[in-house]
PDB file of N, CA, C and O in Angstrom:
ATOM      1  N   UNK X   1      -1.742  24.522  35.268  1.00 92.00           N
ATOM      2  CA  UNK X   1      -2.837  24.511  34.318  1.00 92.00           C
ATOM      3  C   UNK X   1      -2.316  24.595  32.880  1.00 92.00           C
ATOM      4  O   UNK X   1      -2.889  24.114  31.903  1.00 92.00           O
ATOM      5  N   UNK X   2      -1.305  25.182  32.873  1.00 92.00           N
ATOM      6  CA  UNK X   2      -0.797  25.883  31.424  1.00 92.00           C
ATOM      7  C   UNK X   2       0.057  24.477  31.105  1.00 92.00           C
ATOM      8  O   UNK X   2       0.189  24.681  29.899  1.00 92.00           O
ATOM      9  N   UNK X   3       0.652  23.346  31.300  1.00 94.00           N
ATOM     10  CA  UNK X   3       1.721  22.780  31.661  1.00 94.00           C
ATOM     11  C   UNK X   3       0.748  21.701  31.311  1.00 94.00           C
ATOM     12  O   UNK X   3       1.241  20.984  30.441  1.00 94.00           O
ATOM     13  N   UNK X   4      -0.533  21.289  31.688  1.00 95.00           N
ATOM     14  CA  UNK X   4      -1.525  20.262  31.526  1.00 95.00           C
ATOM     15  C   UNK X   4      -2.234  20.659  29.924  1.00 95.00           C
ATOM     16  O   UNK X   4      -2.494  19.781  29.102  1.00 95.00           O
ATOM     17  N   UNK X   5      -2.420  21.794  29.738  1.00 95.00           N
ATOM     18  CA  UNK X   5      -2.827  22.164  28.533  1.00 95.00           C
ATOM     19  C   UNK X   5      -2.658  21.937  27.268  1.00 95.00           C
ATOM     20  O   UNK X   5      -3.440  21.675  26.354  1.00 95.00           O
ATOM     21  N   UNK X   6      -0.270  22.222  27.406  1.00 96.00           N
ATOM     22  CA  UNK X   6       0.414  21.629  26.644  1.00 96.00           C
ATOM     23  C   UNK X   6       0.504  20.353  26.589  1.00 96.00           C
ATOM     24  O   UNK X   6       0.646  19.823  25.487  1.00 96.00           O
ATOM     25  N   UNK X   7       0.447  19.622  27.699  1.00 97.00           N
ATOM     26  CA  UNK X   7       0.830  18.454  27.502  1.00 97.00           C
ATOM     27  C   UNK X   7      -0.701  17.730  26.690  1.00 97.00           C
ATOM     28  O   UNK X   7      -0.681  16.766  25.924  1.00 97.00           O
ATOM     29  N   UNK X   8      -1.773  18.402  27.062  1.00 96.00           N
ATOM     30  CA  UNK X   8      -2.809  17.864  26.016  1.00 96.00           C
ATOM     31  C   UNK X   8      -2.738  18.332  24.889  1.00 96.00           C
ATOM     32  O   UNK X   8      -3.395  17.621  24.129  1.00 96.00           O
ATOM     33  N   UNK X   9      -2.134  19.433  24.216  1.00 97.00           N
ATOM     34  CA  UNK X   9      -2.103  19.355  22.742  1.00 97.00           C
ATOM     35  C   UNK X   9      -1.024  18.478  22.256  1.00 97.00           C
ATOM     36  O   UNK X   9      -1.305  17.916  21.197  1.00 97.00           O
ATOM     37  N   UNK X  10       0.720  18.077  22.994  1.00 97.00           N
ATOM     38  CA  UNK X  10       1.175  17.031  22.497  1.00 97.00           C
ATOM     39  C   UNK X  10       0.480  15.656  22.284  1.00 97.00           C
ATOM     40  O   UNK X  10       0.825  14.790  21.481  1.00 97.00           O
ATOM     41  N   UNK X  11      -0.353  15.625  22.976  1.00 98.00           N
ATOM     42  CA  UNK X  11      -0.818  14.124  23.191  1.00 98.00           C
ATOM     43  C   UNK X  11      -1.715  14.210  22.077  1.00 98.00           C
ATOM     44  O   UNK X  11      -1.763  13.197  21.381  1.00 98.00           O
ATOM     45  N   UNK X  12      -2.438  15.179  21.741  1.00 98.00           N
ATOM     46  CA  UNK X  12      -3.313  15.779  20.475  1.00 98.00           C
ATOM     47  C   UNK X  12      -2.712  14.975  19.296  1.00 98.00           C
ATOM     48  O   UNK X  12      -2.994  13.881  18.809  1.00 98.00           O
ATOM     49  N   UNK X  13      -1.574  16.126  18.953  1.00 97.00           N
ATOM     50  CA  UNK X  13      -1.026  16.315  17.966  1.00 97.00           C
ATOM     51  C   UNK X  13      -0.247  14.963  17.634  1.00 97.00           C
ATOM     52  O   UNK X  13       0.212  14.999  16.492  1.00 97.00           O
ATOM     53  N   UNK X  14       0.042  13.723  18.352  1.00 97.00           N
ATOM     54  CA  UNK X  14       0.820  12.709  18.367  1.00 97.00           C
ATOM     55  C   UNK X  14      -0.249  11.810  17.970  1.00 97.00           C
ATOM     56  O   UNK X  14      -0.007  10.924  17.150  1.00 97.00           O
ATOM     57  N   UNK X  15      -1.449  11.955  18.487  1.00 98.00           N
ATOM     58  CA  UNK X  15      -2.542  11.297  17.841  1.00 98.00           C
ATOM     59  C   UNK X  15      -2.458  11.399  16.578  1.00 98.00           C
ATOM     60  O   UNK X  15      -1.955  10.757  15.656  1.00 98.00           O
ATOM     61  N   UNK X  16      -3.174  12.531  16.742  1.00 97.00           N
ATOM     62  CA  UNK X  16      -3.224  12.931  14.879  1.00 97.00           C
ATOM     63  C   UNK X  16      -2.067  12.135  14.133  1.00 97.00           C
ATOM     64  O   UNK X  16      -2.183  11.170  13.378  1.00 97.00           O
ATOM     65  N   UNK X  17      -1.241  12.615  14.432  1.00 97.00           N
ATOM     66  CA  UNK X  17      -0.029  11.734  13.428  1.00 97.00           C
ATOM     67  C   UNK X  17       0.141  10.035  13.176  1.00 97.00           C
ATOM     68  O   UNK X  17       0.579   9.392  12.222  1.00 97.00           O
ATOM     69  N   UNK X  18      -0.298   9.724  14.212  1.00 97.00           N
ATOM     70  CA  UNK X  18      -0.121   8.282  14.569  1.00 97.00           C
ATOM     71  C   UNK X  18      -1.852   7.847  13.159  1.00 97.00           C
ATOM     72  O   UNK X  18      -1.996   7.079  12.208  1.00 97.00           O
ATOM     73  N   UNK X  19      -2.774   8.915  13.889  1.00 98.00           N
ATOM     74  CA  UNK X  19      -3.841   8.248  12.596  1.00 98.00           C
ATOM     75  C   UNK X  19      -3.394   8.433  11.023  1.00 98.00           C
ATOM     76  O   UNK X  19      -3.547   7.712  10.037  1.00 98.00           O
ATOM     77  N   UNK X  20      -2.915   9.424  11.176  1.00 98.00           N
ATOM     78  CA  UNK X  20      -2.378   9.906   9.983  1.00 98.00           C
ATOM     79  C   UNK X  20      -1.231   9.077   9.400  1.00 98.00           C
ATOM     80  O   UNK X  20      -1.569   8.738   8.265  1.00 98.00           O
ATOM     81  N   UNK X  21      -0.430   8.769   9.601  1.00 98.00           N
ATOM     82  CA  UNK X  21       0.336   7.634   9.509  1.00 98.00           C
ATOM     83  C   UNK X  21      -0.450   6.207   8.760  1.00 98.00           C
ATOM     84  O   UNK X  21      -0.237   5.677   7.670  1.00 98.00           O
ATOM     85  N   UNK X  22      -1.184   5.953   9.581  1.00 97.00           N
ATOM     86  CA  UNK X  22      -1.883   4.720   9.867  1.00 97.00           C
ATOM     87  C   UNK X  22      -2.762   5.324   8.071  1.00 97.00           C
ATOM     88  O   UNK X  22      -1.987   4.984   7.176  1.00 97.00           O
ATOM     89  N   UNK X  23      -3.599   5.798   7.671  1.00 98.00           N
ATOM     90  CA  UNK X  23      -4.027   6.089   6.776  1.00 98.00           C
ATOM     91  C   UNK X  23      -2.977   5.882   5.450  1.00 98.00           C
ATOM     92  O   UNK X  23      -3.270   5.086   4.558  1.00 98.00           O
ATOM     93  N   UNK X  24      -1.837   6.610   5.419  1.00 98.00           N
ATOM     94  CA  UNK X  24      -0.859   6.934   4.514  1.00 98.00           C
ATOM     95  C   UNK X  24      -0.480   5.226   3.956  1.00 98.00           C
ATOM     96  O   UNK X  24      -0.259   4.606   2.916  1.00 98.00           O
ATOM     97  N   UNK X  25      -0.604   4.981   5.665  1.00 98.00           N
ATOM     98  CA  UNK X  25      -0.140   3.025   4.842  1.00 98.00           C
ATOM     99  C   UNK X  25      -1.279   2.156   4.412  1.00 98.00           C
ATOM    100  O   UNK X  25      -1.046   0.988   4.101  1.00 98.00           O
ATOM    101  N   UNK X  26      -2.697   2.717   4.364  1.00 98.00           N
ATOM    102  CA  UNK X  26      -3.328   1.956   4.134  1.00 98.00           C
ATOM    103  C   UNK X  26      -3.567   2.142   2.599  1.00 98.00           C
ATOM    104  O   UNK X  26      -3.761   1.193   1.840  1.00 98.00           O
ATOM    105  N   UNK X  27      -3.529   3.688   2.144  1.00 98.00           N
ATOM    106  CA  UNK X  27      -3.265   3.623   1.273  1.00 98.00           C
ATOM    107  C   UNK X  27      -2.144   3.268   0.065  1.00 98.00           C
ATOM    108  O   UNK X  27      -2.284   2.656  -0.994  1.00 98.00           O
ATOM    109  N   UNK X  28      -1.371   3.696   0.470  1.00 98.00           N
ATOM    110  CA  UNK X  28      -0.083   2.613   0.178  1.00 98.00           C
ATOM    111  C   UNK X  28       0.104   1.254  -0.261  1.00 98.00           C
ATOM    112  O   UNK X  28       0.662   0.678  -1.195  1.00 98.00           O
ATOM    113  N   UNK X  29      -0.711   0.892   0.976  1.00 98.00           N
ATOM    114  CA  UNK X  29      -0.682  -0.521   0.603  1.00 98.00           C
ATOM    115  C   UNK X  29      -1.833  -1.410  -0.329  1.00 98.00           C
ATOM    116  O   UNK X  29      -1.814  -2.536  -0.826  1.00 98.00           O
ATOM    117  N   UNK X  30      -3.083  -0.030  -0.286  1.00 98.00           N
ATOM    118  CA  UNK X  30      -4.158  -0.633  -1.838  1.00 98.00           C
ATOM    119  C   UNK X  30      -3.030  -0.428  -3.003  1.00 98.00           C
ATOM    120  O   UNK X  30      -2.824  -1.213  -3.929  1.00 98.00           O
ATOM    121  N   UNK X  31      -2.158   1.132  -2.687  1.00 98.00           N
ATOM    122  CA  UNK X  31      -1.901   1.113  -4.386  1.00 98.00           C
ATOM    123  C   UNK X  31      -0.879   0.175  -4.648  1.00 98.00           C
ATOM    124  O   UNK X  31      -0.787  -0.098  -5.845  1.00 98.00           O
ATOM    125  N   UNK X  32      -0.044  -0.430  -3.869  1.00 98.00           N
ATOM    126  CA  UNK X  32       0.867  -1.461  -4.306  1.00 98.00           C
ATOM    127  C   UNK X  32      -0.126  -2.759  -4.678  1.00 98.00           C
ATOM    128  O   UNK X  32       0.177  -3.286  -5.748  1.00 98.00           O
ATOM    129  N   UNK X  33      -1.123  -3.289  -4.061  1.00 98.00           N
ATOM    130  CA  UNK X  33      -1.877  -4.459  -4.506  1.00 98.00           C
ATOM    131  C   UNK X  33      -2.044  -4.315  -5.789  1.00 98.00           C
ATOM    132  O   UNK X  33      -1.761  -5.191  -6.606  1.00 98.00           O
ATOM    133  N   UNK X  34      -2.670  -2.838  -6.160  1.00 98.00           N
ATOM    134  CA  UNK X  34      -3.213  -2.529  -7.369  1.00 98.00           C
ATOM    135  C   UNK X  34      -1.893  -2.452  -8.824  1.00 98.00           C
ATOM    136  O   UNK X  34      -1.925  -2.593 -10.047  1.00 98.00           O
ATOM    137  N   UNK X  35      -0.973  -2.186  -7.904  1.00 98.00           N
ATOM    138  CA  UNK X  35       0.152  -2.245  -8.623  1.00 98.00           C
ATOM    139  C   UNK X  35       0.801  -3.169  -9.137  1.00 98.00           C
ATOM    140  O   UNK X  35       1.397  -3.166 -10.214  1.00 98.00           O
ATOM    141  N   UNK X  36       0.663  -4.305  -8.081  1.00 98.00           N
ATOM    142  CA  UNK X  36       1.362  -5.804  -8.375  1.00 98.00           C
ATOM    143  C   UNK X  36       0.086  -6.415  -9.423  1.00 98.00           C
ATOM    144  O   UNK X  36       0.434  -6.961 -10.471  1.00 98.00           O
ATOM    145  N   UNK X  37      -1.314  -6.301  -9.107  1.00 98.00           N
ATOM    146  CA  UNK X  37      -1.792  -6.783  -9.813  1.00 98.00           C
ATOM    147  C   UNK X  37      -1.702  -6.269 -11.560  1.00 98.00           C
ATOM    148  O   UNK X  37      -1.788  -7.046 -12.511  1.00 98.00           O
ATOM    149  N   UNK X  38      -1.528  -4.912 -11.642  1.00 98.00           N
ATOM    150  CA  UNK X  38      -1.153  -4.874 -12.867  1.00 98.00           C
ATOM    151  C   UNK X  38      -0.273  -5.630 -13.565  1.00 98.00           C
ATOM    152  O   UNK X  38      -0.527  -6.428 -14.467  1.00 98.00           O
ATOM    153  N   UNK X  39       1.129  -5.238 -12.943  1.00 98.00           N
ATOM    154  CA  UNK X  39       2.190  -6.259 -13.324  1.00 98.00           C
ATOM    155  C   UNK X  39       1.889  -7.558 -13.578  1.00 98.00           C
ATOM    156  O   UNK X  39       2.705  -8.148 -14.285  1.00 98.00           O
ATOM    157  N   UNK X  40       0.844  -8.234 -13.158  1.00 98.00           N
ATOM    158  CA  UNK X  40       0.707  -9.542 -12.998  1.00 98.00           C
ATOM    159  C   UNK X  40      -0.199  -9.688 -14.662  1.00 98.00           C
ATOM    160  O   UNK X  40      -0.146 -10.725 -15.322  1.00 98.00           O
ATOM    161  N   UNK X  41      -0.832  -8.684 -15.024  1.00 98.00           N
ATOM    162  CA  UNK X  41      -1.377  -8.934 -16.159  1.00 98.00           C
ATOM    163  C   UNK X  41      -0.316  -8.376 -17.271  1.00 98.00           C
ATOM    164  O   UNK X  41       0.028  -9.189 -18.129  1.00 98.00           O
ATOM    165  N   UNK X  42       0.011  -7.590 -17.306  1.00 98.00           N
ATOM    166  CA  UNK X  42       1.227  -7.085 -18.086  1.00 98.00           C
ATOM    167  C   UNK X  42       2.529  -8.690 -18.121  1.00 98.00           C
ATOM    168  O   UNK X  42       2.933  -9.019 -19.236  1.00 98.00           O
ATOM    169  N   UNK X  43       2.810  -9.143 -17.426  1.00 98.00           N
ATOM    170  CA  UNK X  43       3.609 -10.420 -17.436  1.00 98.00           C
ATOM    171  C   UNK X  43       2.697 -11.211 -18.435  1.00 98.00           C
ATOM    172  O   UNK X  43       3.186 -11.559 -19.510  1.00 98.00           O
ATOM    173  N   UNK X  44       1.446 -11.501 -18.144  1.00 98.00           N
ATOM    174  CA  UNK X  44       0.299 -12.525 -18.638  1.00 98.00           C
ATOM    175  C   UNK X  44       0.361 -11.853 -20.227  1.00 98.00           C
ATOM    176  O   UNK X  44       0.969 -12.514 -21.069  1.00 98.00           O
ATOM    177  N   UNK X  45      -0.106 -10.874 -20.538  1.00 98.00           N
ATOM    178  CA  UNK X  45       0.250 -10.265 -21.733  1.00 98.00           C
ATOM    179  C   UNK X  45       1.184 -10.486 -22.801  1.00 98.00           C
ATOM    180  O   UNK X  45       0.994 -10.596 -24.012  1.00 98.00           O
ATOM    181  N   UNK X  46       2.753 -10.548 -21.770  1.00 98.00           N
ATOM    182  CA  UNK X  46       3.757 -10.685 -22.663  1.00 98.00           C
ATOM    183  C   UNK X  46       4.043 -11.861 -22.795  1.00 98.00           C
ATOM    184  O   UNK X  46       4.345 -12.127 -23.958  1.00 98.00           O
ATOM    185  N   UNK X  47       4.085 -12.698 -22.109  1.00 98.00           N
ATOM    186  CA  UNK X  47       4.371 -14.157 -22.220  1.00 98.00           C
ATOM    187  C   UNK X  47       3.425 -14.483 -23.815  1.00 98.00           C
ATOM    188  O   UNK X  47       3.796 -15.079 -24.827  1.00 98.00           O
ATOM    189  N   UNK X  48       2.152 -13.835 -23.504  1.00 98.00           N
ATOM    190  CA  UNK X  48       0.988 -14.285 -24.814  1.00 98.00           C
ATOM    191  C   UNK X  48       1.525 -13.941 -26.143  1.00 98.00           C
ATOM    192  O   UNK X  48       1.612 -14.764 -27.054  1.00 98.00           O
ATOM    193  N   UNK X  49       1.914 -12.599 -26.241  1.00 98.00           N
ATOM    194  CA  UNK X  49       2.543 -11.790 -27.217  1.00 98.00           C
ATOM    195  C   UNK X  49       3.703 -12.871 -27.634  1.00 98.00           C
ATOM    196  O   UNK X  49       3.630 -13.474 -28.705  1.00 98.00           O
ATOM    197  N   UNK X  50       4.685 -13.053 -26.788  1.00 97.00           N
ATOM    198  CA  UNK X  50       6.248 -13.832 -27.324  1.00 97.00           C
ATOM    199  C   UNK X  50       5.471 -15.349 -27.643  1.00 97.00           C
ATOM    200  O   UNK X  50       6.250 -16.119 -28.206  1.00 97.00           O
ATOM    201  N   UNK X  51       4.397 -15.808 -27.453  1.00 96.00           N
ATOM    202  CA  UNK X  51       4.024 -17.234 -28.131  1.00 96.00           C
ATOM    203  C   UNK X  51       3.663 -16.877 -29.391  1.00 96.00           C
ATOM    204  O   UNK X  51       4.223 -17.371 -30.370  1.00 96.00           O
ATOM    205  N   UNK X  52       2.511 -15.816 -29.505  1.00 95.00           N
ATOM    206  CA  UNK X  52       2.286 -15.980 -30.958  1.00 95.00           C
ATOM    207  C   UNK X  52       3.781 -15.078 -31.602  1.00 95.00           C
ATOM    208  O   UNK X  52       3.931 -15.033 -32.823  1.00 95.00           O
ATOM    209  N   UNK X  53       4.651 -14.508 -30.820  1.00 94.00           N
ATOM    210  CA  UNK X  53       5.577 -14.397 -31.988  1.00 94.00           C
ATOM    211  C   UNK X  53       6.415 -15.808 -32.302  1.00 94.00           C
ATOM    212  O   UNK X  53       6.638 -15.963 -33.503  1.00 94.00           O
ATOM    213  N   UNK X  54       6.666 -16.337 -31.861  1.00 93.00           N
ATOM    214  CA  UNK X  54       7.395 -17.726 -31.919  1.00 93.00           C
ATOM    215  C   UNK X  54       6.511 -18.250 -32.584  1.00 93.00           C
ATOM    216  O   UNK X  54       7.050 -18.664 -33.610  1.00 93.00           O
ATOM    217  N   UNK X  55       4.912 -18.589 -32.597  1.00 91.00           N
ATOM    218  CA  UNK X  55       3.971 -18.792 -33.736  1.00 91.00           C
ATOM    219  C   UNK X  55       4.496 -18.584 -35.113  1.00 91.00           C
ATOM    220  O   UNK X  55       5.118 -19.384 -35.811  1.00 91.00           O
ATOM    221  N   UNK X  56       4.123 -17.330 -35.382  1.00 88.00           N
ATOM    222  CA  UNK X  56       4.531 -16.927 -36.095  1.00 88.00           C
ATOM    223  C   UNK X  56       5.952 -17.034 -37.011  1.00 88.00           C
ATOM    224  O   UNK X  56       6.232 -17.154 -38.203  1.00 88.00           O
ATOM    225  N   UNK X  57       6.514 -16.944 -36.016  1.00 87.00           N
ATOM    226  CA  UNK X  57       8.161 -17.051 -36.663  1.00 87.00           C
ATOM    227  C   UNK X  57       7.932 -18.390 -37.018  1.00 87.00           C
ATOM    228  O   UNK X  57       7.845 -18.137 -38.220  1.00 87.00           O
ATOM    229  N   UNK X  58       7.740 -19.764 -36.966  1.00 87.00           N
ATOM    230  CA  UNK X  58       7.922 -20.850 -36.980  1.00 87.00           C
ATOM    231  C   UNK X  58       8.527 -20.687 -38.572  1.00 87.00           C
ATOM    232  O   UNK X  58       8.314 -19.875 -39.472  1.00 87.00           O
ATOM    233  N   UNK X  59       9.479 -22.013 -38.421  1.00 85.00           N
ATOM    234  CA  UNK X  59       9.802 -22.462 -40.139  1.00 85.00           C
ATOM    235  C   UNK X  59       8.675 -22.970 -41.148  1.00 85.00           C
ATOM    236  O   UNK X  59       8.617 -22.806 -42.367  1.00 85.00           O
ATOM    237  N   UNK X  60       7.514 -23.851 -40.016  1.00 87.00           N
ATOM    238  CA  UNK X  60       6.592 -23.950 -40.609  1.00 87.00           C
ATOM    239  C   UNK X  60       5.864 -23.437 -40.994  1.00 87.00           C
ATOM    240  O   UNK X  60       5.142 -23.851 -41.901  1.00 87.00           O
ATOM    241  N   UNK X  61       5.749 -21.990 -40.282  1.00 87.00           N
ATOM    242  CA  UNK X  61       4.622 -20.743 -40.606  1.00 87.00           C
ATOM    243  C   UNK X  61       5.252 -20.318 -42.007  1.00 87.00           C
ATOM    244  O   UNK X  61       4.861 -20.485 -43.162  1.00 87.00           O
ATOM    245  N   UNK X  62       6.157 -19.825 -41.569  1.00 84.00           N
ATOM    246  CA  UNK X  62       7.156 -18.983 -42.742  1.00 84.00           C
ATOM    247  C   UNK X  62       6.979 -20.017 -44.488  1.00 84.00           C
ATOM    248  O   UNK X  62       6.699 -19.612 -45.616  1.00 84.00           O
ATOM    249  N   UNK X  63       7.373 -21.771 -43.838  1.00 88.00           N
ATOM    250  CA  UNK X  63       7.229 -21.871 -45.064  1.00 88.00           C
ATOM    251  C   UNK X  63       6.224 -21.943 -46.295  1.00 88.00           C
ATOM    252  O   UNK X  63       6.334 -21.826 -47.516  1.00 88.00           O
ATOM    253  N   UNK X  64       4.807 -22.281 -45.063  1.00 88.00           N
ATOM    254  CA  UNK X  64       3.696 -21.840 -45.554  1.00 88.00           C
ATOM    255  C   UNK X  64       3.096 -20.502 -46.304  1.00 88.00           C
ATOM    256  O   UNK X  64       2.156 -20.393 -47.091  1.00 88.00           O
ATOM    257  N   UNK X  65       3.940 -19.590 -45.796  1.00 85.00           N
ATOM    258  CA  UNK X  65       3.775 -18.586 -46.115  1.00 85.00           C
ATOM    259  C   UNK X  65       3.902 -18.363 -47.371  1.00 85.00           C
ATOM    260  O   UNK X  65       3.008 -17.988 -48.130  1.00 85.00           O
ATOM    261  N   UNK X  66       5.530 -18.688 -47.758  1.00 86.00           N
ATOM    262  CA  UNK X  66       5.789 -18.825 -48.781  1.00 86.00           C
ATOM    263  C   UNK X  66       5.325 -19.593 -49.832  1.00 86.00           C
ATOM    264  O   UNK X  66       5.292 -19.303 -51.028  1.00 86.00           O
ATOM    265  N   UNK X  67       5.010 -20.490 -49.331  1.00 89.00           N
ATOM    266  CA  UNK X  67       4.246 -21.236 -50.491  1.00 89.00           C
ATOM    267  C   UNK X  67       2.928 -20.878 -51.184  1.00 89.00           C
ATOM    268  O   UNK X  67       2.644 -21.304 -52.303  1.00 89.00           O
ATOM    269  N   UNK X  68       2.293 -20.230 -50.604  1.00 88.00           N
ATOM    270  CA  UNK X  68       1.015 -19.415 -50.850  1.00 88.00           C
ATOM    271  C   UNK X  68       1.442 -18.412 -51.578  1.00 88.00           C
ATOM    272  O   UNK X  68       0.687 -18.104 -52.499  1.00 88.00           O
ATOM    273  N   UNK X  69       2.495 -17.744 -51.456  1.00 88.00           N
ATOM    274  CA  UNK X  69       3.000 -16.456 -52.154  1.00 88.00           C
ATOM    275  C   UNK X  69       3.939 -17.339 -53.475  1.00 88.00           C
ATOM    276  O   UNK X  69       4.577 -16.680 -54.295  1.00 88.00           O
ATOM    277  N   UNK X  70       3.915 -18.582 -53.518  1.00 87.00           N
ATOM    278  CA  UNK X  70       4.698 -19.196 -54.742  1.00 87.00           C
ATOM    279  C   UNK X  70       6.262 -19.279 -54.497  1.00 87.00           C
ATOM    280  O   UNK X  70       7.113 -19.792 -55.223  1.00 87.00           O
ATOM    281  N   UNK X  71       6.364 -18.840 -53.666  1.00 82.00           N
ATOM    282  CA  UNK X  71       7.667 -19.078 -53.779  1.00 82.00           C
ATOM    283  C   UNK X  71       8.685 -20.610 -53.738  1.00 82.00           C
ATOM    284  O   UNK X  71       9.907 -20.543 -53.872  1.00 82.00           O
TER     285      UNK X  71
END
């Protein structure tokens, strides 16, 4: 009896873990989606940022610039 008892709380307790497990990766695996998708806008971001700096920098910008300022 005692021997059937234990062996039902291992079988318990192996459950539990196995759901528990199973949870840990589900979450896991939203926060990496959520994660990559950040990255994915942060990339989108910088790419935007380094055009208008190259905008900007242009010889043509610059010389415009200057010319407005007289130079």
């Amino acid at each position: 009896m005692l021997a059937l008892l234990l062996l039902g709380l291992l079988l318990a307790g192996l459950v539990f873990l196995y759901l528990w497990q199973g949870a840990v990766l589900a979450r896991l695996r939203a926060e990496r989606a959520s994660l990559v998708l950040s990255l994915a806008k942060l990339e989108e971001q910088r790419l935007f940022l380094e055009h208008k700096l190259r905008e900007l920098c242009s010889l043509e910008t610059l010389s415009q610039r200057a010319q407005a300022l007289g130079m």
